[in-house]
Tab-separated table of C-alpha atoms and ligand atoms in Angstrom:
chain	number	residue	atom	x	y	z
S	312	MET	CA	-0.426	0.194	0.101
S	313	ASP	CA	1.074	3.642	-0.546
S	314	ASP	CA	0.719	6.165	1.775
S	315	PHE	CA	-1.930	7.897	-0.021
S	316	GLU	CA	-4.079	4.715	0.659
S	317	THR	CA	-2.612	4.123	4.427
S	318	MET	CA	-3.163	7.643	5.466
S	319	PRO	CA	-6.449	8.369	4.987
S	320	VAL	CA	-7.675	12.219	5.220
S	321	PHE	CA	-10.567	11.550	7.262
S	322	GLY	CA	-11.912	8.229	8.609
S	323	VAL	CA	-14.905	7.171	7.421
S	324	ASP	CA	-16.056	6.468	11.096
S	325	ALA	CA	-14.917	9.683	12.267
S	326	ILE	CA	-17.259	11.287	9.954
S	327	LEU	CA	-19.973	9.221	10.196
S	328	ARG	CA	-20.170	10.182	14.079
S	329	ASP	CA	-19.427	13.922	12.306
S	330	VAL	CA	-23.018	13.754	10.118
S	331	HIS	CA	-25.114	11.324	12.494
S	332	ALA	CA	-24.646	14.233	15.708
S	333	GLN	CA	-25.001	16.781	12.977
S	334	ALA	CA	-28.002	15.570	11.899
S	335	LEU	CA	-29.658	14.498	14.953
S	336	GLY	CA	-30.195	18.196	15.841
S	337	ARG	CA	-32.740	17.910	13.236
S	338	GLU	CA	-35.633	17.202	15.113
S	339	GLU	CA	-39.199	18.703	13.042
S	340	GLY	CA	-41.151	16.090	11.468
S	341	GLU	CA	-43.408	14.093	11.384
S	342	VAL	CA	-44.040	10.560	11.939
S	343	ALA	CA	-46.356	9.130	9.221
S	344	ASP	CA	-49.867	8.654	10.099
S	345	TYR	CA	-51.915	7.315	7.249
S	346	ILE	CA	-52.320	3.751	8.515
S	347	PRO	CA	-52.379	3.273	12.542
S	348	GLU	CA	-49.537	0.867	12.500
S	349	LEU	CA	-47.043	3.439	11.313
S	350	ALA	CA	-48.210	5.803	13.557
S	351	LYS	CA	-47.220	4.161	16.395
S	352	ALA	CA	-43.237	4.299	15.188
S	353	ASP	CA	-41.186	6.291	18.558
S	354	PRO	CA	-39.996	9.126	16.412
S	355	ALA	CA	-36.955	8.974	18.627
S	356	PRO	CA	-33.988	5.885	16.485
S	357	PHE	CA	-31.559	7.698	14.310
S	358	GLY	CA	-29.091	5.620	12.263
S	359	ILE	CA	-26.711	5.597	9.773
S	360	ALA	CA	-25.107	2.915	7.918
S	361	VAL	CA	-22.460	2.557	5.099
S	362	ALA	CA	-21.634	-0.604	3.074
S	363	THR	CA	-18.567	-1.137	1.120
S	364	SER	CA	-18.624	-3.112	-2.173
S	365	ARG	CA	-15.491	-4.627	-0.640
S	366	GLY	CA	-17.881	-6.071	1.990
S	367	ARG	CA	-17.332	-4.002	4.881
S	368	LEU	CA	-20.190	-2.659	7.316
S	369	HIS	CA	-19.643	0.912	9.068
S	370	GLU	CA	-22.601	2.040	11.576
S	371	ILE	CA	-23.209	4.704	13.493
S	372	GLY	CA	-26.687	4.645	15.911
S	373	ASP	CA	-29.909	3.039	15.827
S	374	THR	CA	-29.035	1.232	13.043
S	375	ARG	CA	-30.442	-2.112	14.126
S	376	ILE	CA	-33.859	-0.831	14.703
S	377	PRO	CA	-36.390	-2.753	12.283
S	378	PHE	CA	-38.685	-0.975	10.632
S	379	THR	CA	-40.741	-1.328	7.605
S	380	ILE	CA	-39.592	-0.805	4.029
S	381	GLN	CA	-42.483	0.862	2.706
S	382	SER	CA	-41.581	2.705	-1.007
S	383	VAL	CA	-37.875	1.436	-0.543
S	384	SER	CA	-39.325	-1.842	-1.959
S	385	LYS	CA	-40.838	-0.457	-5.189
S	386	ALA	CA	-36.701	-0.358	-6.227
S	387	LEU	CA	-36.164	-4.099	-5.846
S	388	THR	CA	-39.310	-5.267	-7.601
S	389	TYR	CA	-38.126	-3.105	-10.303
S	390	CYS	CA	-34.517	-4.448	-10.300
S	391	MET	CA	-36.633	-8.145	-10.642
S	392	ALA	CA	-39.579	-7.147	-12.982
S	393	LEU	CA	-36.492	-6.104	-15.080
S	394	GLU	CA	-34.890	-9.599	-15.121
S	395	LEU	CA	-38.454	-11.942	-15.365
S	396	VAL	CA	-40.061	-9.958	-18.470
S	397	GLY	CA	-37.038	-7.402	-19.784
S	398	ARG	CA	-37.003	-4.379	-20.405
S	399	ALA	CA	-38.814	-4.091	-23.492
S	400	GLU	CA	-42.530	-5.293	-21.645
S	401	VAL	CA	-41.583	-3.361	-17.962
S	402	LEU	CA	-41.373	-0.326	-20.414
S	403	ARG	CA	-44.320	-0.789	-22.483
S	404	ARG	CA	-46.497	-1.459	-18.694
S	405	VAL	CA	-44.182	1.443	-16.694
S	406	GLY	CA	-42.221	4.505	-18.044
S	407	VAL	CA	-39.767	5.854	-16.909
S	408	GLU	CA	-40.542	9.823	-16.641
S	409	PRO	CA	-40.323	11.670	-13.209
S	410	SER	CA	-44.099	12.858	-12.634
S	411	GLY	CA	-43.355	15.379	-9.897
S	412	ASP	CA	-46.217	14.603	-8.423
S	413	PRO	CA	-46.479	12.794	-4.234
S	414	PHE	CA	-46.349	9.285	-4.238
S	415	ASN	CA	-50.166	8.037	-4.444
S	416	ALA	CA	-51.320	10.608	-7.427
S	417	ILE	CA	-53.947	9.307	-9.517
S	418	GLU	CA	-52.209	10.186	-12.003
S	419	PHE	CA	-51.361	8.729	-15.779
S	420	ASP	CA	-48.975	9.934	-18.161
S	421	PRO	CA	-51.745	11.167	-20.919
S	422	LEU	CA	-50.434	10.204	-23.786
S	423	THR	CA	-49.077	6.416	-23.092
S	424	ARG	CA	-51.722	6.038	-20.160
S	425	ARG	CA	-48.664	4.593	-18.039
S	426	PRO	CA	-47.841	5.273	-14.923
S	427	TYR	CA	-44.811	7.897	-15.217
S	428	ASN	CA	-42.370	5.327	-13.643
S	429	PRO	CA	-41.833	2.849	-10.853
S	430	MET	CA	-41.345	4.570	-7.835
S	431	VAL	CA	-44.577	6.116	-7.222
S	432	ASN	CA	-47.579	3.640	-6.332
S	433	ALA	CA	-48.884	3.400	-9.782
S	434	GLY	CA	-46.246	1.764	-10.864
S	435	ALA	CA	-45.304	0.005	-8.432
S	436	ILE	CA	-48.569	-1.845	-8.139
S	437	ALA	CA	-48.469	-2.707	-12.137
S	438	ILE	CA	-44.736	-3.605	-10.996
S	439	ALA	CA	-46.722	-6.271	-8.423
S	440	GLY	CA	-48.563	-7.264	-11.224
S	441	ILE	CA	-45.485	-8.481	-12.992
S	442	LEU	CA	-44.238	-10.165	-10.461
S	443	ARG	CA	-47.855	-11.995	-10.125
S	444	ASP	CA	-47.797	-12.649	-13.599
S	445	VAL	CA	-44.727	-14.621	-13.393
S	446	HIS	CA	-44.729	-16.068	-9.935
S	447	GLY	CA	-48.582	-16.652	-8.977
S	448	ASP	CA	-48.815	-17.493	-5.942
S	449	GLY	CA	-45.024	-17.760	-5.261
S	450	ALA	CA	-44.202	-14.023	-5.735
S	451	PHE	CA	-44.304	-12.949	-2.419
S	452	GLY	CA	-41.651	-15.897	-1.615
S	453	ALA	CA	-39.693	-14.637	-4.613
S	454	VAL	CA	-39.465	-11.298	-3.253
S	455	LEU	CA	-39.500	-11.859	0.409
S	456	THR	CA	-36.284	-14.612	-0.779
S	457	ARG	CA	-34.270	-11.773	-3.026
S	458	PHE	CA	-35.095	-8.923	-0.468
S	459	SER	CA	-33.190	-11.212	1.745
S	460	GLU	CA	-30.498	-12.012	-0.256
S	461	ALA	CA	-29.685	-8.245	-0.595
S	462	ALA	CA	-30.211	-7.332	2.594
S	463	GLY	CA	-27.613	-11.065	3.447
S	464	ARG	CA	-30.056	-12.332	6.187
S	465	PRO	CA	-33.739	-13.965	6.402
S	466	LEU	CA	-36.231	-10.849	6.372
S	467	ALA	CA	-40.022	-11.022	7.608
S	468	MET	CA	-42.752	-9.333	6.971
S	469	ASN	CA	-44.425	-7.086	9.719
S	470	GLU	CA	-48.173	-8.853	9.978
S	471	ALA	CA	-49.679	-5.544	11.944
S	472	VAL	CA	-48.835	-3.033	9.436
S	473	TYR	CA	-49.646	-5.569	6.353
S	474	SER	CA	-53.120	-6.064	7.267
S	475	SER	CA	-53.262	-1.874	8.273
S	476	GLU	CA	-52.329	-1.070	4.326
S	477	ALA	CA	-54.502	-3.627	3.373
S	478	ALA	CA	-57.307	-2.592	5.523
S	479	THR	CA	-57.178	0.728	4.093
S	480	GLY	CA	-55.605	1.030	0.946
S	481	HIS	CA	-58.904	2.445	-0.955
S	482	ARG	CA	-56.607	4.742	-2.892
S	483	ASN	CA	-54.253	1.923	-3.682
S	484	ARG	CA	-57.268	0.106	-5.243
S	485	ALA	CA	-58.617	2.916	-6.629
S	486	ILE	CA	-55.425	3.063	-8.669
S	487	GLY	CA	-55.309	-0.567	-9.177
S	488	HIS	CA	-58.936	0.124	-11.011
S	489	LEU	CA	-57.315	2.955	-13.638
S	490	LEU	CA	-54.274	0.118	-14.223
S	491	VAL	CA	-56.198	-2.839	-15.184
S	492	GLY	CA	-58.535	0.015	-17.261
S	493	ALA	CA	-55.473	0.928	-19.165
S	494	GLY	CA	-53.914	-1.948	-19.918
S	495	ALA	CA	-51.204	-2.269	-16.797
S	496	LEU	CA	-52.602	-4.550	-14.669
S	497	ALA	CA	-54.509	-8.205	-15.622
S	498	GLU	CA	-57.626	-9.373	-13.335
S	499	PRO	CA	-57.655	-10.263	-10.855
S	500	MET	CA	-56.022	-6.902	-9.595
S	501	ASP	CA	-56.541	-7.699	-5.712
S	502	SER	CA	-53.737	-10.522	-5.823
S	503	ALA	CA	-51.011	-7.552	-7.261
S	504	LEU	CA	-52.582	-5.262	-4.505
S	505	ASP	CA	-52.132	-7.340	-1.920
S	506	LEU	CA	-48.348	-8.210	-3.369
S	507	TYR	CA	-47.874	-4.417	-3.353
S	508	PHE	CA	-48.729	-4.375	0.657
S	509	ARG	CA	-46.671	-7.399	1.349
S	510	GLN	CA	-44.145	-6.200	-0.147
S	511	CYS	CA	-44.721	-2.495	1.449
S	512	SER	CA	-44.202	-4.543	4.460
S	513	ILE	CA	-41.058	-6.307	4.974
S	514	GLU	CA	-38.849	-5.252	7.886
S	515	VAL	CA	-36.008	-3.980	7.389
S	516	THR	CA	-32.689	-2.331	9.475
S	517	ALA	CA	-30.723	0.477	8.447
S	518	ALA	CA	-27.722	-1.833	8.267
S	519	ASP	CA	-29.580	-3.749	5.724
S	520	LEU	CA	-30.117	-0.494	3.688
S	521	ALA	CA	-26.942	-0.173	3.391
S	522	VAL	CA	-26.275	-3.926	2.506
S	523	MET	CA	-28.955	-3.926	-0.130
S	524	GLY	CA	-27.568	-0.448	-1.070
S	525	ALA	CA	-23.899	-2.021	-1.938
S	526	THR	CA	-25.633	-5.395	-3.717
S	527	ILE	CA	-26.784	-2.501	-6.261
S	528	ALA	CA	-23.770	-0.883	-6.082
S	529	HIS	CA	-21.735	-3.792	-6.724
S	530	LEU	CA	-23.497	-4.959	-9.919
S	531	GLY	CA	-25.641	-7.401	-8.033
S	532	ASP	CA	-23.750	-8.900	-6.414
S	533	ASN	CA	-24.380	-8.754	-2.447
S	534	PRO	CA	-20.235	-8.367	-1.135
S	535	ILE	CA	-20.753	-9.243	2.085
S	536	THR	CA	-22.290	-12.510	1.097
S	537	GLY	CA	-20.667	-13.083	-1.692
S	538	ARG	CA	-23.796	-14.148	-4.065
S	539	GLN	CA	-24.980	-12.414	-6.912
S	540	VAL	CA	-28.475	-11.480	-6.475
S	541	PHE	CA	-30.034	-9.391	-9.276
S	542	ASP	CA	-28.659	-9.447	-12.815
S	543	VAL	CA	-26.417	-6.583	-13.542
S	544	ALA	CA	-28.248	-5.044	-16.494
S	545	ALA	CA	-31.452	-4.496	-14.277
S	546	VAL	CA	-29.395	-2.962	-11.385
S	547	ARG	CA	-28.086	-0.066	-14.218
S	548	ASP	CA	-31.741	0.655	-15.354
S	549	THR	CA	-32.749	0.539	-11.153
S	550	GLN	CA	-30.161	3.076	-10.523
S	551	ALA	CA	-31.226	5.261	-13.541
S	552	VAL	CA	-34.489	5.608	-12.424
S	553	MET	CA	-33.348	5.947	-8.612
S	554	PHE	CA	-31.575	9.098	-9.353
S	555	THR	CA	-34.331	10.736	-11.516
S	556	CYS	CA	-37.310	9.830	-9.526
S	557	GLY	CA	-36.228	8.104	-6.021
S	558	MET	CA	-37.358	10.784	-3.597
S	559	TYR	CA	-40.654	11.687	-4.827
S	560	ASP	CA	-41.537	15.187	-5.434
S	561	TYR	CA	-38.050	15.944	-4.444
S	562	SER	CA	-35.934	13.929	-6.317
S	563	GLY	CA	-35.031	16.846	-8.850
S	564	ASN	CA	-33.516	18.896	-5.619
S	565	TRP	CA	-31.954	15.237	-4.227
S	566	ALA	CA	-29.973	14.605	-7.451
S	567	PHE	CA	-28.798	18.212	-7.526
S	568	ASP	CA	-27.581	18.878	-3.812
S	569	VAL	CA	-26.968	14.948	-3.238
S	570	GLY	CA	-26.696	13.000	-6.814
S	571	VAL	CA	-26.063	9.632	-5.415
S	572	PRO	CA	-29.278	7.236	-6.513
S	573	ALA	CA	-31.625	6.750	-3.823
S	574	LYS	CA	-35.119	5.208	-2.636
S	575	SER	CA	-37.055	6.306	-0.054
S	576	GLY	CA	-39.900	4.952	2.433
S	577	VAL	CA	-42.576	6.331	4.880
S	578	GLY	CA	-41.470	4.266	6.902
S	579	GLY	CA	-38.378	6.424	7.310
S	580	GLY	CA	-35.833	4.288	5.789
S	581	ILE	CA	-33.405	6.356	2.904
S	582	LEU	CA	-31.210	3.547	0.551
S	583	GLY	CA	-28.466	5.282	-1.140
S	584	VAL	CA	-26.290	3.535	-3.726
S	585	VAL	CA	-22.999	5.271	-4.913
S	586	ASN	CA	-21.966	2.704	-8.081
S	587	ARG	CA	-19.803	0.451	-7.588
S	588	GLN	CA	-18.730	2.006	-4.474
S	589	LEU	CA	-21.274	1.937	-1.611
S	590	GLY	CA	-24.753	1.584	-0.171
S	591	ILE	CA	-25.767	3.863	2.688
S	592	GLY	CA	-29.260	2.954	4.849
S	593	THR	CA	-30.709	5.469	6.705
S	594	TYR	CA	-33.764	5.573	9.377
S	595	SER	CA	-35.040	8.026	11.056
S	596	PRO	CA	-39.629	8.602	11.002
S	597	ARG	CA	-39.764	12.198	11.120
S	598	LEU	CA	-40.926	12.683	7.460
S	599	ASP	CA	-41.087	16.313	6.252
S	600	ARG	CA	-43.934	17.016	4.057
S	601	LYS	CA	-42.499	15.278	0.838
S	602	GLY	CA	-42.736	12.463	3.116
S	603	ASN	CA	-38.598	11.845	2.767
S	604	SER	CA	-37.293	11.240	6.211
S	605	VAL	CA	-36.023	15.076	7.794
S	606	ARG	CA	-32.797	13.611	9.150
S	607	GLY	CA	-31.884	11.211	6.743
S	608	VAL	CA	-31.795	13.986	4.123
S	609	GLU	CA	-29.595	15.603	5.904
S	610	ALA	CA	-27.419	12.323	6.804
S	611	PHE	CA	-27.194	12.298	3.325
S	612	ARG	CA	-26.171	15.530	2.298
S	613	LEU	CA	-23.591	15.683	4.088
S	614	LEU	CA	-22.069	12.956	3.828
S	615	SER	CA	-21.886	13.316	0.183
S	616	ALA	CA	-20.040	16.050	0.408
S	617	GLU	CA	-17.964	14.948	3.141
S	618	MET	CA	-17.307	12.487	0.872
S	619	GLY	CA	-17.041	13.683	-2.463
S	620	LEU	CA	-20.415	11.219	-3.096
S	621	HIS	CA	-22.272	13.487	-5.910
S	622	SER	CA	-22.180	11.453	-8.746
S	623	PHE	CA	-20.848	14.651	-10.937
S	624	ASP	CA	-18.625	15.761	-8.049
S	625	LEU	CA	-15.533	16.641	-9.560
S	626	THR	CA	-13.478	16.185	-6.720
S	627	ASN	CA	-14.727	12.345	-6.765
S	628	PRO	CA	-12.015	11.347	-9.848
S	629	GLY	CA	-13.228	7.382	-8.711
S	630	SER	CA	-13.572	4.535	-6.594
S	631	ALA	CA	-9.542	5.581	-5.469
S	632	PHE	CA	-10.873	8.282	-3.639
S	633	VAL	CA	-13.565	6.917	-2.047
S	634	ASP	CA	-11.400	4.283	-1.264
S	635	SER	CA	-9.172	6.671	0.770
S	636	PHE	CA	-12.135	7.436	3.093
S	637	PHE	CA	-11.780	3.844	4.611
S	638	ALA	CA	-8.431	3.076	4.483
S	639	GLU	CA	-7.141	1.396	7.576
S	640	MET	CA	-5.138	3.970	9.763
S	641	PRO	CA	-1.396	2.946	10.118
S	642	ARG	CA	-0.983	1.070	13.271
S	643	GLY	CA	2.330	2.090	15.743
A	1100	LIG	N1	-47.184	1.610	2.095
A	1100	LIG	C1	-47.560	2.889	1.481
A	1100	LIG	C2	-48.855	3.287	0.118
A	1100	LIG	O1	-48.687	2.704	-0.757
A	1100	LIG	C3	-46.287	3.016	0.709
A	1100	LIG	C4	-45.688	4.441	0.840
A	1100	LIG	C5	-44.266	5.131	0.450
A	1100	LIG	O2	-43.548	4.933	1.405
A	1100	LIG	O3	-44.612	6.242	-0.255
A	1100	LIG	O4	-49.123	3.967	0.886
């Protein structure tokens, strides 16, 4: 190892401590309350985890507290659908255009009548329909297995959140009917909606989101377990859509400021991907008015600035730069 590699400017653990302490000061925002089960969440926990494509995990704060994955699931099921039926068929049903609308908007592309993109509910429900068409009753099992492989440990669904989603999901059912009308979802639509409610109710931790992100960053290969989880072409397309549409109607600002593909969920999680280099997971359930975790957004913004993670950051010439934060300090 040369001096550059052995003597980092500033180690990742010190950066994580600093970013966590700064973002912890943000106390505004509200826990999601569109279903009773989520309204019960403790607003206090805050964790940040970073997993490298070399298989190392760095964590600070509440990175092992389970919460429901919610809309972060949309990125992973999109990846699965691309693999299963191919890009052309997925694009026939769901577009890739940012909508600028809230996640639960009842809005479709006026020209194609398709959902704008797979990161809004309409697109994700159409994607759930594709998984249902291919896997039938085994669809949720396939999703749970794949999410678990991406996280590198067996995950489970939170039954109470699932029941609450299923009992109150009238808006999503309305979207389902419109999708059937537009030819983007096959009948019976209830099975696709049920899969969507279940996928949103899978429990993860911030550490899981970091490892899932690192799996995407590492060309679909989980760098901790060494297992190939996603197809490389699907991972590329998924990152592109995360970059343009992953943060609800804040996606443009996010691309501008933070500049990494990411997906957030109303459970309080954000999963970020630094292509070929890192996965980042944050958890803090207080949300801003667009539905993104206040502390999560702040943590990503600070980390991106501190480590030069923005995709177009001129100070980031590639992996050697990010690697310098992870190098071992010389001993003695
Ligand atoms: N289960 C939620 C819904 O469909 C997901 C919301 C989200 O995380 O954006 O309304």
